[in-house]
Short mmCIF file of N, CA and C in Angstrom, two decimals:
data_model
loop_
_atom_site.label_atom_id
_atom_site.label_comp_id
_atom_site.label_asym_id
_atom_site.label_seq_id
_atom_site.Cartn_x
_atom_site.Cartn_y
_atom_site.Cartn_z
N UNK A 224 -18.26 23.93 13.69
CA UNK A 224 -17.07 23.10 13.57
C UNK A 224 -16.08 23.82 12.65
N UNK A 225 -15.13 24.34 13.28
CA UNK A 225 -13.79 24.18 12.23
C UNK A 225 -12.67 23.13 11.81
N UNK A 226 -12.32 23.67 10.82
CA UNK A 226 -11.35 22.83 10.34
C UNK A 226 -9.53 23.14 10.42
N UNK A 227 -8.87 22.31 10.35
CA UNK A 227 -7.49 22.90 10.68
C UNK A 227 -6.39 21.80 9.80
N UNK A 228 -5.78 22.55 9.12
CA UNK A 228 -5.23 22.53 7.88
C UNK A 228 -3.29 21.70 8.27
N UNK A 229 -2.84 21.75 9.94
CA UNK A 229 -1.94 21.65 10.26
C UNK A 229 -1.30 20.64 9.77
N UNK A 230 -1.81 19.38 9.44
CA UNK A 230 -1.29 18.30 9.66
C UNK A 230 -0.38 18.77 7.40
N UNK A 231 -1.25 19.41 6.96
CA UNK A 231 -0.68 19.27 5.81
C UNK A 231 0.04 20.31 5.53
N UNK A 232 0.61 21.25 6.76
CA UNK A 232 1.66 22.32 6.49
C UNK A 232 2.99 20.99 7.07
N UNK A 233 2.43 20.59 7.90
CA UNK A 233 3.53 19.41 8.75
C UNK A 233 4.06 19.00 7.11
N UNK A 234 3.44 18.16 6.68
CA UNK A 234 3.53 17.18 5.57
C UNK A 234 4.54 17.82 4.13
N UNK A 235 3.62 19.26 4.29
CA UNK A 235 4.86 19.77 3.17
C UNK A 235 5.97 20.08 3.59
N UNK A 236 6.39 20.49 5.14
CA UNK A 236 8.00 20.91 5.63
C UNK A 236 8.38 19.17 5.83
N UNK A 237 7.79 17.79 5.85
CA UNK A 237 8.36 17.28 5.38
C UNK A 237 8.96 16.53 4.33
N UNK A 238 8.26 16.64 3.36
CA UNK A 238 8.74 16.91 2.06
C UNK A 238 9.21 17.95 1.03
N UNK A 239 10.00 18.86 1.84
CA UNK A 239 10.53 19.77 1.82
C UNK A 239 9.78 20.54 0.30
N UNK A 240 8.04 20.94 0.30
CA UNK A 240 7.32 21.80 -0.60
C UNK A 240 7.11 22.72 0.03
N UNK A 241 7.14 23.98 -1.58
CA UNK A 241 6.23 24.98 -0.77
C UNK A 241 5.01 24.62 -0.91
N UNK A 242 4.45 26.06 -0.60
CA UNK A 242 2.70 26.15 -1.23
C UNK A 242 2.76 25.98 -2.62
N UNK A 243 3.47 26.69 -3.25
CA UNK A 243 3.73 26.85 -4.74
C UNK A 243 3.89 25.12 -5.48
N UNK A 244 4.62 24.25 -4.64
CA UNK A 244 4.97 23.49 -5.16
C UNK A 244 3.62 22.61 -5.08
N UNK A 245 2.70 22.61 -4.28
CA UNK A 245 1.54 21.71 -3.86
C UNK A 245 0.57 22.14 -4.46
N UNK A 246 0.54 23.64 -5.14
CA UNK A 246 -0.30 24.26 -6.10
C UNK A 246 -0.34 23.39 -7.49
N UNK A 247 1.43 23.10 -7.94
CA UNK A 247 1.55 23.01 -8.90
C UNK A 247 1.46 21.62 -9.34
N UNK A 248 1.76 20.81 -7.98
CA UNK A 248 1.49 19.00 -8.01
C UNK A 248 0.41 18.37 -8.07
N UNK A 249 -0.83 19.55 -7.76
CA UNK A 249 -2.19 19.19 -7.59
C UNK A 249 -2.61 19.67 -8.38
N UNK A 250 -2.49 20.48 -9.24
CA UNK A 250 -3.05 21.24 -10.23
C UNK A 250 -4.25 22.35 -9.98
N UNK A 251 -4.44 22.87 -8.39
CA UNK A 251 -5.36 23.63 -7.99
C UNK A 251 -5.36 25.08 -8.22
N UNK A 252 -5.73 26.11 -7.89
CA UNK A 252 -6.06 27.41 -8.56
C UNK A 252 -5.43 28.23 -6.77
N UNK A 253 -4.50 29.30 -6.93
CA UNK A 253 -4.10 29.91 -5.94
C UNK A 253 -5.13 29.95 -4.56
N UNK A 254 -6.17 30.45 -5.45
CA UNK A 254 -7.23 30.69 -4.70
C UNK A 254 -7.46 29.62 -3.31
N UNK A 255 -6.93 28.51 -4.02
CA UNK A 255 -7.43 27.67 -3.09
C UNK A 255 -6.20 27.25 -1.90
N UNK A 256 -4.94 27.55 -2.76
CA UNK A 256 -3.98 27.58 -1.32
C UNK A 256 -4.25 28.47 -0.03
N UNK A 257 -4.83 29.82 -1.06
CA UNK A 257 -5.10 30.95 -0.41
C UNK A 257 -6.38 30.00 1.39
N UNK A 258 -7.13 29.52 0.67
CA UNK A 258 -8.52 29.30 1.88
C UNK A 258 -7.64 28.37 2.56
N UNK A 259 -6.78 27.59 2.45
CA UNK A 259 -6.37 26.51 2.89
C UNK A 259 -5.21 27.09 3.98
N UNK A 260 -4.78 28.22 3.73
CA UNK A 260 -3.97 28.95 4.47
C UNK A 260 -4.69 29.45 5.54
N UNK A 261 -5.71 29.76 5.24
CA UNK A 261 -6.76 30.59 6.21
C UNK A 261 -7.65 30.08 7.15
N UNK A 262 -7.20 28.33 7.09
CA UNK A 262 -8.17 27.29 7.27
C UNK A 262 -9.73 27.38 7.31
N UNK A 263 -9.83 28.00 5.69
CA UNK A 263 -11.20 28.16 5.58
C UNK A 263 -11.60 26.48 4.71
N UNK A 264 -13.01 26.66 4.70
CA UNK A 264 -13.31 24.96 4.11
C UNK A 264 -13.00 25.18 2.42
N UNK A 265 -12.67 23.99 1.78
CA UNK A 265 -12.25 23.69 0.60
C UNK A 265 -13.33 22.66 0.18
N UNK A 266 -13.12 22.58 -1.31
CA UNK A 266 -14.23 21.65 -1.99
C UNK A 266 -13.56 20.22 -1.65
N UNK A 267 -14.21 19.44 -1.99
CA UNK A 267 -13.65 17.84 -1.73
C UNK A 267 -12.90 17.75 -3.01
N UNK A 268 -13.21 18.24 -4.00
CA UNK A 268 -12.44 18.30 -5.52
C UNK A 268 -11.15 18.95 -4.59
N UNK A 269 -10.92 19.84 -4.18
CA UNK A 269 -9.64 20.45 -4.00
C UNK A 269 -8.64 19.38 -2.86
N UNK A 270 -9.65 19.00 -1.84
CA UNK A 270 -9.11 18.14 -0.66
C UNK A 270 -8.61 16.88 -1.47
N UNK A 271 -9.19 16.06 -2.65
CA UNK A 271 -8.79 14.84 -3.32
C UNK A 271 -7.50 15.31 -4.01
N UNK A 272 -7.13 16.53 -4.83
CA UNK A 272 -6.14 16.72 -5.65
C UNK A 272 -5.22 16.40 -4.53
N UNK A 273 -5.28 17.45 -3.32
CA UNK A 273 -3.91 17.35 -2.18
C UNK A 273 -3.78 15.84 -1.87
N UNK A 274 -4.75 15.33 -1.99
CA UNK A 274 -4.60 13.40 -1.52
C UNK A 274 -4.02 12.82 -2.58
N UNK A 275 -4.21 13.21 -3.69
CA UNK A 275 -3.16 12.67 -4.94
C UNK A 275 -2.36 12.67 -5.01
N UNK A 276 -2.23 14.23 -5.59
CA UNK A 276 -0.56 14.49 -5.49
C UNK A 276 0.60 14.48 -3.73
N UNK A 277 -0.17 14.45 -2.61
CA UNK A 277 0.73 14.33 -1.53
C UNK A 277 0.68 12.39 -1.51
N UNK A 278 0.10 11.99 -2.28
CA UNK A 278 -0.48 10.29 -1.94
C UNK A 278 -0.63 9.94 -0.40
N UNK A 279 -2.00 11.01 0.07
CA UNK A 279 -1.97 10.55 1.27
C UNK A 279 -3.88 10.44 1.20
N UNK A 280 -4.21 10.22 2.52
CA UNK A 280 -6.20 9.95 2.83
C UNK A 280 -6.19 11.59 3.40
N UNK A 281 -7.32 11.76 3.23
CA UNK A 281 -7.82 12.87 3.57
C UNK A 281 -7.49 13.15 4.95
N UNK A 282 -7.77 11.78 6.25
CA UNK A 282 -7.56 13.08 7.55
C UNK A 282 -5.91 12.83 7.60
N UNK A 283 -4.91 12.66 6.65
CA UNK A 283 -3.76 12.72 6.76
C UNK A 283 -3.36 14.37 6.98
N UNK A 284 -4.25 14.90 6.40
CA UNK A 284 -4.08 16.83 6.06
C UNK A 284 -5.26 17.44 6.66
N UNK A 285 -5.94 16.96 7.35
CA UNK A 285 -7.27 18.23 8.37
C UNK A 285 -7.42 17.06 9.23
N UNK A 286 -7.94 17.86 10.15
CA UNK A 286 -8.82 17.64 11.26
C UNK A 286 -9.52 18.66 11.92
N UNK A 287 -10.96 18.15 11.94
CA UNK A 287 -11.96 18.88 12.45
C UNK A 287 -11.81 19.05 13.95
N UNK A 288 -12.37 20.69 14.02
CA UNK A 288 -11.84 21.13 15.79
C UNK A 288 -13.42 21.47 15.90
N UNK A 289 -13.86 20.72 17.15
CA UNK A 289 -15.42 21.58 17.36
C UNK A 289 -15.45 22.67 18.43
N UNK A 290 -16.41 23.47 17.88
CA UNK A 290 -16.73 25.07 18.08
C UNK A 290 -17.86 24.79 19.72
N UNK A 291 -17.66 25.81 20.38
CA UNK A 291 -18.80 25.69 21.57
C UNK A 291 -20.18 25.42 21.27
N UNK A 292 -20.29 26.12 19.79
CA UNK A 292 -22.13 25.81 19.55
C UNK A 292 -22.53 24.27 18.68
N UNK A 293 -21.18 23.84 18.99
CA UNK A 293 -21.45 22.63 18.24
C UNK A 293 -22.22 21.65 19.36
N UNK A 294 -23.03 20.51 18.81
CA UNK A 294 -23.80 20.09 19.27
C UNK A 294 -23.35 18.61 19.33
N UNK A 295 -23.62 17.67 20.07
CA UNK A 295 -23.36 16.09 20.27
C UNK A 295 -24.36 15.45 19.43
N UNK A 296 -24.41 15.37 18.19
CA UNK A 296 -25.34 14.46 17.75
C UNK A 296 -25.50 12.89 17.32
#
């Protein structure tokens, strides 16, 4: 399963942020804009700051895409 980060690039062009600015509203470490750019997975500590400071729920900013070897369980 991947993950995909779109809905919270949407969210910052409409609240006209950068990355920089969502770094700095959340108080997170580059590093982590960096994975979030890359739509690699993030800690839930990092996914709650972006839910704070954007004041939104979590699948407001990801949604999970499933992979072929993913399974129906």
């Amino acid at each position: 399963m991947e993950v995909s980060y779109k809905k919270l690039w949407k969210i910052l062009i409409d609240k006209d942020m950068k990355k920089k600015d969502l770094q700095a509203a959340a108080g997170m470490s580059w590093a982590s804009v960096t994975k979030l750019s890359k739509g690699e997975t993030v800690s839930m500590e990092v996914l709650m700051k972006v839910c704070k400071a954007l004041d939104c729920n979590i699948g407001d900013i990801m949604d999970f895409i499933p992979t072929d070897g993913d399974s129906k369980a």
